[in-house]
PDB file of C-alpha atoms in Angstrom:
ATOM      1  CA  UNK Y 178     -14.826  19.829  -5.972  1.00 48.00           C
ATOM      2  CA  UNK Y 179     -17.902  21.679  -3.798  1.00 49.00           C
ATOM      3  CA  UNK Y 180     -20.562  20.376  -6.443  1.00 50.00           C
ATOM      4  CA  UNK Y 181     -19.575  16.979  -6.895  1.00 56.00           C
ATOM      5  CA  UNK Y 182     -19.966  16.483  -2.697  1.00 53.00           C
ATOM      6  CA  UNK Y 183     -23.445  18.006  -3.382  1.00 58.00           C
ATOM      7  CA  UNK Y 184     -24.100  15.494  -5.575  1.00 62.00           C
ATOM      8  CA  UNK Y 185     -22.363  12.372  -3.280  1.00 62.00           C
ATOM      9  CA  UNK Y 186     -25.748  13.837  -0.280  1.00 60.00           C
ATOM     10  CA  UNK Y 187     -28.156  14.903  -3.039  1.00 64.00           C
ATOM     11  CA  UNK Y 188     -27.918  11.860  -5.661  1.00 64.00           C
ATOM     12  CA  UNK Y 189     -28.864   8.670  -2.675  1.00 70.00           C
ATOM     13  CA  UNK Y 190     -31.207  11.860  -1.315  1.00 68.00           C
ATOM     14  CA  UNK Y 191     -33.554  11.760  -5.017  1.00 64.00           C
ATOM     15  CA  UNK Y 192     -33.284   7.875  -4.884  1.00 69.00           C
ATOM     16  CA  UNK Y 193     -34.737   7.453  -1.834  1.00 73.00           C
ATOM     17  CA  UNK Y 194     -37.475   9.790  -2.794  1.00 68.00           C
ATOM     18  CA  UNK Y 195     -38.334   8.583  -5.727  1.00 69.00           C
ATOM     19  CA  UNK Y 196     -38.499   5.224  -3.623  1.00 71.00           C
ATOM     20  CA  UNK Y 197     -41.240   7.104  -1.024  1.00 74.00           C
ATOM     21  CA  UNK Y 198     -43.394   7.599  -4.016  1.00 69.00           C
ATOM     22  CA  UNK Y 199     -43.127   4.931  -5.543  1.00 70.00           C
ATOM     23  CA  UNK Y 200     -43.897   2.827  -2.290  1.00 77.00           C
ATOM     24  CA  UNK Y 201     -47.162   5.523  -1.798  1.00 71.00           C
ATOM     25  CA  UNK Y 202     -47.854   5.293  -5.112  1.00 70.00           C
ATOM     26  CA  UNK Y 203     -48.361   1.120  -4.645  1.00 76.00           C
ATOM     27  CA  UNK Y 204     -49.735   1.653  -1.545  1.00 80.00           C
ATOM     28  CA  UNK Y 205     -51.436   4.895  -0.769  1.00 76.00           C
ATOM     29  CA  UNK Y 206     -54.740   3.536  -2.792  1.00 77.00           C
ATOM     30  CA  UNK Y 207     -54.978   1.247  -0.372  1.00 85.00           C
ATOM     31  CA  UNK Y 208     -54.971   2.954   3.278  1.00 83.00           C
ATOM     32  CA  UNK Y 209     -58.578   4.744   2.542  1.00 82.00           C
ATOM     33  CA  UNK Y 210     -60.336   1.214   2.917  1.00 87.00           C
ATOM     34  CA  UNK Y 211     -58.578   0.676   6.218  1.00 88.00           C
ATOM     35  CA  UNK Y 212     -60.834   3.365   8.365  1.00 87.00           C
ATOM     36  CA  UNK Y 213     -63.811   1.787   7.033  1.00 86.00           C
ATOM     37  CA  UNK Y 214     -62.950  -1.940   6.791  1.00 91.00           C
ATOM     38  CA  UNK Y 215     -62.535  -1.668   9.886  1.00 90.00           C
ATOM     39  CA  UNK Y 216     -65.661   0.599  11.100  1.00 89.00           C
ATOM     40  CA  UNK Y 217     -68.043  -2.522   9.421  1.00 90.00           C
ATOM     41  CA  UNK Y 218     -66.348  -4.335  11.515  1.00 91.00           C
ATOM     42  CA  UNK Y 219     -66.715  -2.588  14.415  1.00 91.00           C
ATOM     43  CA  UNK Y 220     -70.914  -1.646  13.733  1.00 90.00           C
ATOM     44  CA  UNK Y 221     -71.679  -4.938  11.852  1.00 89.00           C
ATOM     45  CA  UNK Y 222     -73.538  -3.105   9.227  1.00 89.00           C
ATOM     46  CA  UNK Y 223     -72.099  -2.441   5.615  1.00 86.00           C
ATOM     47  CA  UNK Y 224     -75.705  -0.129   3.967  1.00 82.00           C
ATOM     48  CA  UNK Y 225     -73.215   2.453   4.486  1.00 79.00           C
ATOM     49  CA  UNK Y 226     -70.660   1.226   1.505  1.00 84.00           C
ATOM     50  CA  UNK Y 227     -71.095   0.910  -1.594  1.00 83.00           C
ATOM     51  CA  UNK Y 228     -70.346  -2.310  -2.692  1.00 88.00           C
ATOM     52  CA  UNK Y 229     -69.987  -0.733  -6.659  1.00 88.00           C
ATOM     53  CA  UNK Y 230     -67.234   0.719  -5.532  1.00 85.00           C
ATOM     54  CA  UNK Y 231     -65.576  -2.441  -5.445  1.00 91.00           C
ATOM     55  CA  UNK Y 232     -66.365  -2.697  -9.165  1.00 92.00           C
ATOM     56  CA  UNK Y 233     -65.736  -0.231  -9.854  1.00 89.00           C
ATOM     57  CA  UNK Y 234     -61.998  -0.852  -8.293  1.00 91.00           C
ATOM     58  CA  UNK Y 235     -62.177  -4.246  -9.590  1.00 95.00           C
ATOM     59  CA  UNK Y 236     -62.814  -3.427 -13.459  1.00 94.00           C
ATOM     60  CA  UNK Y 237     -60.472  -0.497 -13.332  1.00 91.00           C
ATOM     61  CA  UNK Y 238     -57.337  -2.507 -12.142  1.00 93.00           C
ATOM     62  CA  UNK Y 239     -58.338  -5.013 -14.668  1.00 95.00           C
ATOM     63  CA  UNK Y 240     -57.930  -3.323 -17.407  1.00 94.00           C
ATOM     64  CA  UNK Y 241     -55.510  -1.734 -16.137  1.00 91.00           C
ATOM     65  CA  UNK Y 242     -53.170  -4.405 -15.599  1.00 94.00           C
ATOM     66  CA  UNK Y 243     -54.285  -5.847 -19.350  1.00 94.00           C
ATOM     67  CA  UNK Y 244     -53.120  -1.925 -20.757  1.00 92.00           C
ATOM     68  CA  UNK Y 245     -49.421  -2.946 -19.036  1.00 91.00           C
ATOM     69  CA  UNK Y 246     -48.888  -5.838 -21.744  1.00 92.00           C
ATOM     70  CA  UNK Y 247     -50.479  -3.509 -24.915  1.00 89.00           C
ATOM     71  CA  UNK Y 248     -48.324  -0.520 -23.249  1.00 85.00           C
ATOM     72  CA  UNK Y 249     -45.427  -0.029 -20.465  1.00 84.00           C
ATOM     73  CA  UNK Y 250     -45.806   2.175 -18.182  1.00 78.00           C
ATOM     74  CA  UNK Y 251     -44.273   2.983 -14.544  1.00 78.00           C
ATOM     75  CA  UNK Y 252     -44.191  -0.856 -12.319  1.00 82.00           C
ATOM     76  CA  UNK Y 253     -46.147   0.686  -9.017  1.00 82.00           C
ATOM     77  CA  UNK Y 254     -49.383   1.245 -10.768  1.00 80.00           C
ATOM     78  CA  UNK Y 255     -48.917  -1.860 -11.792  1.00 87.00           C
ATOM     79  CA  UNK Y 256     -48.035  -3.310  -8.038  1.00 89.00           C
ATOM     80  CA  UNK Y 257     -50.976  -1.309  -7.141  1.00 88.00           C
ATOM     81  CA  UNK Y 258     -53.403  -2.787  -9.156  1.00 90.00           C
ATOM     82  CA  UNK Y 259     -52.692  -5.574  -8.204  1.00 93.00           C
ATOM     83  CA  UNK Y 260     -52.572  -4.576  -4.611  1.00 93.00           C
ATOM     84  CA  UNK Y 261     -55.947  -3.074  -5.791  1.00 92.00           C
ATOM     85  CA  UNK Y 262     -57.615  -6.222  -6.745  1.00 95.00           C
ATOM     86  CA  UNK Y 263     -56.723  -8.262  -3.443  1.00 95.00           C
ATOM     87  CA  UNK Y 264     -58.433  -5.230  -0.874  1.00 94.00           C
ATOM     88  CA  UNK Y 265     -61.247  -5.160  -3.181  1.00 94.00           C
ATOM     89  CA  UNK Y 266     -61.841  -8.582  -2.571  1.00 95.00           C
ATOM     90  CA  UNK Y 267     -61.794  -7.915   1.171  1.00 95.00           C
ATOM     91  CA  UNK Y 268     -64.056  -5.578   1.170  1.00 94.00           C
ATOM     92  CA  UNK Y 269     -66.550  -7.249  -0.496  1.00 94.00           C
ATOM     93  CA  UNK Y 270     -65.335 -11.055   1.878  1.00 94.00           C
ATOM     94  CA  UNK Y 271     -66.024  -8.651   4.537  1.00 94.00           C
ATOM     95  CA  UNK Y 272     -69.712  -6.745   3.151  1.00 93.00           C
ATOM     96  CA  UNK Y 273     -71.234  -9.904   2.074  1.00 92.00           C
ATOM     97  CA  UNK Y 274     -70.500 -11.614   5.627  1.00 92.00           C
ATOM     98  CA  UNK Y 275     -71.492  -9.129   7.265  1.00 92.00           C
ATOM     99  CA  UNK Y 276     -74.835  -8.605   4.687  1.00 89.00           C
ATOM    100  CA  UNK Y 277     -75.468 -12.471   5.010  1.00 87.00           C
ATOM    101  CA  UNK Y 278     -75.564 -12.780   8.835  1.00 87.00           C
ATOM    102  CA  UNK Y 279     -77.590  -9.491   9.241  1.00 85.00           C
ATOM    103  CA  UNK Y 280     -80.230 -11.206   6.795  1.00 81.00           C
ATOM    104  CA  UNK Y 281     -79.736 -13.850   8.894  1.00 78.00           C
ATOM    105  CA  UNK Y 282     -80.768 -12.596  12.398  1.00 77.00           C
ATOM    106  CA  UNK Y 283     -83.766 -11.055  10.511  1.00 73.00           C
ATOM    107  CA  UNK Y 284     -85.403 -14.038   9.064  1.00 70.00           C
ATOM    108  CA  UNK Y 285     -84.900 -15.828  12.925  1.00 69.00           C
ATOM    109  CA  UNK Y 286     -86.785 -12.461  14.007  1.00 67.00           C
ATOM    110  CA  UNK Y 287     -89.641 -13.030  11.274  1.00 64.00           C
ATOM    111  CA  UNK Y 288     -90.150 -16.613  12.582  1.00 57.00           C
ATOM    112  CA  UNK Y 289     -89.886 -16.102  15.458  1.00 62.00           C
ATOM    113  CA  UNK Y 290     -92.244 -13.441  15.125  1.00 59.00           C
ATOM    114  CA  UNK Y 291     -94.890 -16.072  12.882  1.00 55.00           C
ATOM    115  CA  UNK Y 292     -94.313 -18.934  15.474  1.00 56.00           C
ATOM    116  CA  UNK Y 293     -95.852 -16.448  17.969  1.00 57.00           C
ATOM    117  CA  UNK Y 294     -98.626 -15.884  15.904  1.00 56.00           C
ATOM    118  CA  UNK Y 295     -98.887 -19.069  13.511  1.00 52.00           C
ATOM    119  CA  UNK Y 296     -97.739 -17.187  10.477  1.00 52.00           C
ATOM    120  CA  UNK Y 297     -96.245 -17.855   7.524  1.00 50.00           C
ATOM    121  CA  UNK Y 298     -92.815 -16.391   6.712  1.00 45.00           C
ATOM    122  CA  UNK Y 299     -91.994 -16.199   2.936  1.00 52.00           C
ATOM    123  CA  UNK Y 300     -87.613 -17.222   2.493  1.00 49.00           C
ATOM    124  CA  UNK Y 301     -85.833 -14.902   0.292  1.00 55.00           C
ATOM    125  CA  UNK Y 302     -84.438 -17.427  -2.470  1.00 64.00           C
ATOM    126  CA  UNK Y 303     -80.261 -17.184  -2.359  1.00 72.00           C
ATOM    127  CA  UNK Y 304     -78.982 -15.526  -5.075  1.00 76.00           C
ATOM    128  CA  UNK Y 305     -76.357 -16.183  -7.003  1.00 79.00           C
ATOM    129  CA  UNK Y 306     -73.900 -15.145 -10.388  1.00 74.00           C
ATOM    130  CA  UNK Y 307     -75.075 -18.420 -12.254  1.00 74.00           C
ATOM    131  CA  UNK Y 308     -78.560 -17.121 -12.205  1.00 73.00           C
ATOM    132  CA  UNK Y 309     -78.067 -14.202 -14.558  1.00 71.00           C
ATOM    133  CA  UNK Y 310     -80.807 -12.379 -12.615  1.00 77.00           C
ATOM    134  CA  UNK Y 311     -79.605  -9.254 -14.126  1.00 79.00           C
ATOM    135  CA  UNK Y 312     -82.140  -7.478 -11.353  1.00 80.00           C
ATOM    136  CA  UNK Y 313     -79.950  -9.162  -8.481  1.00 80.00           C
ATOM    137  CA  UNK Y 314     -76.676  -8.321 -10.031  1.00 88.00           C
ATOM    138  CA  UNK Y 315     -74.068  -7.729  -7.557  1.00 89.00           C
ATOM    139  CA  UNK Y 316     -76.045  -8.577  -4.826  1.00 86.00           C
ATOM    140  CA  UNK Y 317     -75.229 -12.830  -4.531  1.00 88.00           C
ATOM    141  CA  UNK Y 318     -75.806 -14.076  -1.476  1.00 85.00           C
ATOM    142  CA  UNK Y 319     -72.096 -15.793  -1.579  1.00 90.00           C
ATOM    143  CA  UNK Y 320     -67.858 -14.771  -1.630  1.00 92.00           C
ATOM    144  CA  UNK Y 321     -67.738 -17.077  -4.259  1.00 92.00           C
ATOM    145  CA  UNK Y 322     -69.943 -15.883  -6.653  1.00 92.00           C
ATOM    146  CA  UNK Y 323     -68.148 -12.774  -6.594  1.00 94.00           C
ATOM    147  CA  UNK Y 324     -64.819 -14.252  -7.573  1.00 95.00           C
ATOM    148  CA  UNK Y 325     -66.254 -16.465 -10.556  1.00 93.00           C
ATOM    149  CA  UNK Y 326     -67.824 -13.132 -11.480  1.00 93.00           C
ATOM    150  CA  UNK Y 327     -64.100 -11.378 -11.308  1.00 95.00           C
ATOM    151  CA  UNK Y 328     -62.770 -14.714 -13.292  1.00 96.00           C
ATOM    152  CA  UNK Y 329     -65.059 -14.729 -15.819  1.00 95.00           C
ATOM    153  CA  UNK Y 330     -64.404 -11.328 -16.701  1.00 95.00           C
ATOM    154  CA  UNK Y 331     -60.763 -11.108 -15.776  1.00 96.00           C
ATOM    155  CA  UNK Y 332     -60.349 -14.075 -19.147  1.00 96.00           C
ATOM    156  CA  UNK Y 333     -62.563 -12.481 -21.329  1.00 96.00           C
ATOM    157  CA  UNK Y 334     -61.058  -9.460 -20.841  1.00 95.00           C
ATOM    158  CA  UNK Y 335     -57.720 -10.975 -21.145  1.00 95.00           C
ATOM    159  CA  UNK Y 336     -59.059 -12.758 -24.371  1.00 96.00           C
ATOM    160  CA  UNK Y 337     -59.839 -10.249 -26.367  1.00 96.00           C
ATOM    161  CA  UNK Y 338     -57.197  -8.274 -25.507  1.00 95.00           C
ATOM    162  CA  UNK Y 339     -54.795 -11.065 -26.588  1.00 94.00           C
ATOM    163  CA  UNK Y 340     -56.479 -11.366 -30.099  1.00 95.00           C
ATOM    164  CA  UNK Y 341     -56.378  -7.168 -30.387  1.00 93.00           C
ATOM    165  CA  UNK Y 342     -52.844  -6.611 -28.646  1.00 92.00           C
ATOM    166  CA  UNK Y 343     -51.412  -5.422 -32.075  1.00 92.00           C
ATOM    167  CA  UNK Y 344     -53.893  -2.543 -32.734  1.00 93.00           C
ATOM    168  CA  UNK Y 345     -53.030   0.700 -31.284  1.00 90.00           C
ATOM    169  CA  UNK Y 346     -56.255   1.633 -31.342  1.00 91.00           C
ATOM    170  CA  UNK Y 347     -57.162  -1.266 -29.330  1.00 93.00           C
ATOM    171  CA  UNK Y 348     -54.565  -0.248 -26.553  1.00 91.00           C
ATOM    172  CA  UNK Y 349     -55.504   3.503 -26.558  1.00 87.00           C
ATOM    173  CA  UNK Y 350     -58.568   3.056 -25.918  1.00 90.00           C
ATOM    174  CA  UNK Y 351     -58.126   0.181 -23.775  1.00 91.00           C
ATOM    175  CA  UNK Y 352     -55.837   2.459 -21.263  1.00 86.00           C
ATOM    176  CA  UNK Y 353     -58.527   5.082 -21.197  1.00 85.00           C
ATOM    177  CA  UNK Y 354     -61.469   2.177 -20.434  1.00 89.00           C
ATOM    178  CA  UNK Y 355     -58.952   1.604 -17.280  1.00 87.00           C
ATOM    179  CA  UNK Y 356     -58.501   5.023 -15.769  1.00 82.00           C
ATOM    180  CA  UNK Y 357     -62.150   6.344 -16.950  1.00 84.00           C
ATOM    181  CA  UNK Y 358     -63.078   3.438 -15.077  1.00 87.00           C
ATOM    182  CA  UNK Y 359     -60.995   4.690 -12.445  1.00 82.00           C
ATOM    183  CA  UNK Y 360     -61.715   8.240 -12.207  1.00 81.00           C
ATOM    184  CA  UNK Y 361     -66.087   6.791 -11.663  1.00 81.00           C
ATOM    185  CA  UNK Y 362     -65.135   5.210  -8.631  1.00 77.00           C
ATOM    186  CA  UNK Y 363     -66.601   7.618  -6.441  1.00 82.00           C
ATOM    187  CA  UNK Y 364     -70.333   7.883  -8.298  1.00 85.00           C
ATOM    188  CA  UNK Y 365     -71.718   4.794  -6.824  1.00 82.00           C
ATOM    189  CA  UNK Y 366     -71.008   6.431  -3.014  1.00 83.00           C
ATOM    190  CA  UNK Y 367     -71.928   9.929  -4.897  1.00 87.00           C
ATOM    191  CA  UNK Y 368     -75.823   8.269  -6.460  1.00 85.00           C
ATOM    192  CA  UNK Y 369     -76.158   6.441  -2.966  1.00 84.00           C
ATOM    193  CA  UNK Y 370     -75.170   9.916  -0.898  1.00 85.00           C
ATOM    194  CA  UNK Y 371     -77.875  11.684  -2.677  1.00 85.00           C
ATOM    195  CA  UNK Y 372     -80.845   8.771  -2.594  1.00 85.00           C
ATOM    196  CA  UNK Y 373     -80.848   8.295   0.909  1.00 83.00           C
ATOM    197  CA  UNK Y 374     -79.669  12.040   1.635  1.00 83.00           C
ATOM    198  CA  UNK Y 375     -77.186  11.217   3.319  1.00 84.00           C
ATOM    199  CA  UNK Y 376     -73.729   9.667   4.111  1.00 81.00           C
ATOM    200  CA  UNK Y 377     -74.742   7.793   7.406  1.00 81.00           C
ATOM    201  CA  UNK Y 378     -72.131   5.053   7.905  1.00 76.00           C
ATOM    202  CA  UNK Y 379     -70.371   5.918   4.957  1.00 81.00           C
ATOM    203  CA  UNK Y 380     -66.846   6.553   6.278  1.00 80.00           C
ATOM    204  CA  UNK Y 381     -65.501  11.327   6.209  1.00 84.00           C
ATOM    205  CA  UNK Y 382     -62.195   9.545   6.309  1.00 83.00           C
ATOM    206  CA  UNK Y 383     -62.394   7.341   3.670  1.00 82.00           C
ATOM    207  CA  UNK Y 384     -63.105  10.459   1.350  1.00 85.00           C
ATOM    208  CA  UNK Y 385     -60.660  12.417   3.008  1.00 87.00           C
ATOM    209  CA  UNK Y 386     -58.444  10.111   1.800  1.00 83.00           C
ATOM    210  CA  UNK Y 387     -59.623   9.176  -1.414  1.00 82.00           C
ATOM    211  CA  UNK Y 388     -59.182  13.004  -2.008  1.00 87.00           C
ATOM    212  CA  UNK Y 389     -55.265  13.519  -0.486  1.00 86.00           C
ATOM    213  CA  UNK Y 390     -54.629  10.265  -2.248  1.00 81.00           C
ATOM    214  CA  UNK Y 391     -55.971  11.193  -6.266  1.00 83.00           C
ATOM    215  CA  UNK Y 392     -54.684  14.836  -5.307  1.00 87.00           C
ATOM    216  CA  UNK Y 393     -51.312  12.638  -4.887  1.00 82.00           C
ATOM    217  CA  UNK Y 394     -51.656  10.187  -7.644  1.00 79.00           C
ATOM    218  CA  UNK Y 395     -52.443  12.979 -10.492  1.00 84.00           C
ATOM    219  CA  UNK Y 396     -49.272  15.116  -9.011  1.00 85.00           C
ATOM    220  CA  UNK Y 397     -47.452  11.867  -9.907  1.00 77.00           C
ATOM    221  CA  UNK Y 398     -49.043  10.698 -13.232  1.00 78.00           C
ATOM    222  CA  UNK Y 399     -47.742  14.918 -14.644  1.00 82.00           C
ATOM    223  CA  UNK Y 400     -44.620  14.725 -13.367  1.00 80.00           C
ATOM    224  CA  UNK Y 401     -43.826  11.317 -14.302  1.00 74.00           C
ATOM    225  CA  UNK Y 402     -44.939  11.663 -17.741  1.00 75.00           C
ATOM    226  CA  UNK Y 403     -47.251   9.039 -17.636  1.00 72.00           C
ATOM    227  CA  UNK Y 404     -50.161   8.591 -21.019  1.00 72.00           C
ATOM    228  CA  UNK Y 405     -52.435  11.505 -20.757  1.00 76.00           C
ATOM    229  CA  UNK Y 406     -55.585   9.049 -20.397  1.00 73.00           C
ATOM    230  CA  UNK Y 407     -54.221   9.015 -16.746  1.00 76.00           C
ATOM    231  CA  UNK Y 408     -53.400  12.644 -16.154  1.00 80.00           C
ATOM    232  CA  UNK Y 409     -56.830  13.663 -17.086  1.00 81.00           C
ATOM    233  CA  UNK Y 410     -58.834  11.114 -15.565  1.00 80.00           C
ATOM    234  CA  UNK Y 411     -56.946  11.443 -12.208  1.00 83.00           C
ATOM    235  CA  UNK Y 412     -58.291  15.043 -12.153  1.00 86.00           C
ATOM    236  CA  UNK Y 413     -62.015  13.861 -12.370  1.00 86.00           C
ATOM    237  CA  UNK Y 414     -61.266  11.488  -9.708  1.00 85.00           C
ATOM    238  CA  UNK Y 415     -60.247  14.622  -7.773  1.00 88.00           C
ATOM    239  CA  UNK Y 416     -63.575  16.873  -8.146  1.00 88.00           C
ATOM    240  CA  UNK Y 417     -65.948  13.930  -7.357  1.00 88.00           C
ATOM    241  CA  UNK Y 418     -64.155  13.404  -3.963  1.00 88.00           C
ATOM    242  CA  UNK Y 419     -64.270  16.840  -4.072  1.00 90.00           C
ATOM    243  CA  UNK Y 420     -68.706  16.492  -4.759  1.00 90.00           C
ATOM    244  CA  UNK Y 421     -68.853  13.599  -2.458  1.00 89.00           C
ATOM    245  CA  UNK Y 422     -67.098  16.017   0.289  1.00 90.00           C
ATOM    246  CA  UNK Y 423     -69.438  18.173  -0.518  1.00 90.00           C
ATOM    247  CA  UNK Y 424     -72.856  16.370   0.364  1.00 89.00           C
ATOM    248  CA  UNK Y 425     -71.000  15.691   3.359  1.00 87.00           C
ATOM    249  CA  UNK Y 426     -71.337  19.014   4.657  1.00 86.00           C
ATOM    250  CA  UNK Y 427     -74.470  19.540   2.650  1.00 88.00           C
ATOM    251  CA  UNK Y 428     -76.372  16.743   5.256  1.00 84.00           C
ATOM    252  CA  UNK Y 429     -74.484  17.201   8.257  1.00 82.00           C
ATOM    253  CA  UNK Y 430     -75.575  21.129   7.787  1.00 79.00           C
ATOM    254  CA  UNK Y 431     -79.164  20.145   6.840  1.00 72.00           C
ATOM    255  CA  UNK Y 432     -79.664  16.377   7.969  1.00 71.00           C
ATOM    256  CA  UNK Y 433     -82.642  14.519   6.283  1.00 64.00           C
ATOM    257  CA  UNK Y 434     -85.917  14.948   9.457  1.00 56.00           C
ATOM    258  CA  UNK Y 435     -86.403  11.341  10.383  1.00 48.00           C
ATOM    259  CA  UNK Y 436     -89.842  10.204   9.493  1.00 42.00           C
ATOM    260  CA  UNK Y 437     -92.571   9.502  12.398  1.00 45.00           C
ATOM    261  CA  UNK Y 438     -93.528   5.863  13.511  1.00 40.00           C
ATOM    262  CA  UNK Y 439     -96.988   6.001  13.789  1.00 40.00           C
ATOM    263  CA  UNK Y 440     -98.628   3.850  16.825  1.00 37.00           C
ATOM    264  CA  UNK Y 441    -101.072   1.500  16.371  1.00 38.00           C
ATOM    265  CA  UNK Y 442    -104.631   1.724  17.941  1.00 37.00           C
ATOM    266  CA  UNK Y 443    -105.148  -0.574  20.972  1.00 35.00           C
ATOM    267  CA  UNK Y 444    -108.228  -2.018  19.547  1.00 31.00           C
ATOM    268  CA  UNK Y 445    -105.624  -3.275  16.052  1.00 30.00           C
ATOM    269  CA  UNK Y 446    -102.784  -3.928  18.820  1.00 31.00           C
ATOM    270  CA  UNK Y 447    -104.801  -5.812  21.050  1.00 30.00           C
ATOM    271  CA  UNK Y 448    -106.040  -8.073  17.732  1.00 32.00           C
TER     272      UNK Y 448
END
């Protein structure tokens, strides 16, 4: 009788914990980008955030959704991918609007300076996805160009998956590529920090949430018996997050010295 009474209490509790874990999986991946989104909106500066993070997550989650058609996995992971795609599109929209607005303001200042000196200013051409210029890939001037790229990639990848869905090797490779791409999520930010020798403009809260979220996600994969690719790449993702936190600590202790600006002589300024 006592065991039955405990079961009456434990079964709903277990169900509640399962629902909570599923909700954390679905929405937890989005939470780290909230402080970064707010920082960009507040400062109107997106230089500290690498938009290639959005590219990595868009590719990874599109491939994960296609993998689901070949090998069904936990529904919360599927919903997480759909919500993450929408979130990355919102991040791209904000970053593009801020960057274009800043470029426009800089151009206006250049025109004003040129008018006062009677000089000619060259206007940078508009960069478009349909130009197919590899030098400006993922650096386009309109959010619509990013949407076109995502739709084109989804269409091509979806068509290939449709033709090869019966191949076990293809499906397993697709799943591995999906989680491996997601595991490389922090690499663009890691490279940007290394190149600038600074983490200025990057939200430390975002990276801390990356780390805690990836650790939780990896544990979820292991406990739920998700495909092996998910667990291995989850561990790799945690290691990349820790490397970025290490950069933030190292650059904070040894900040890069600013380059001194040379003041031109009076005769040059008079000219």
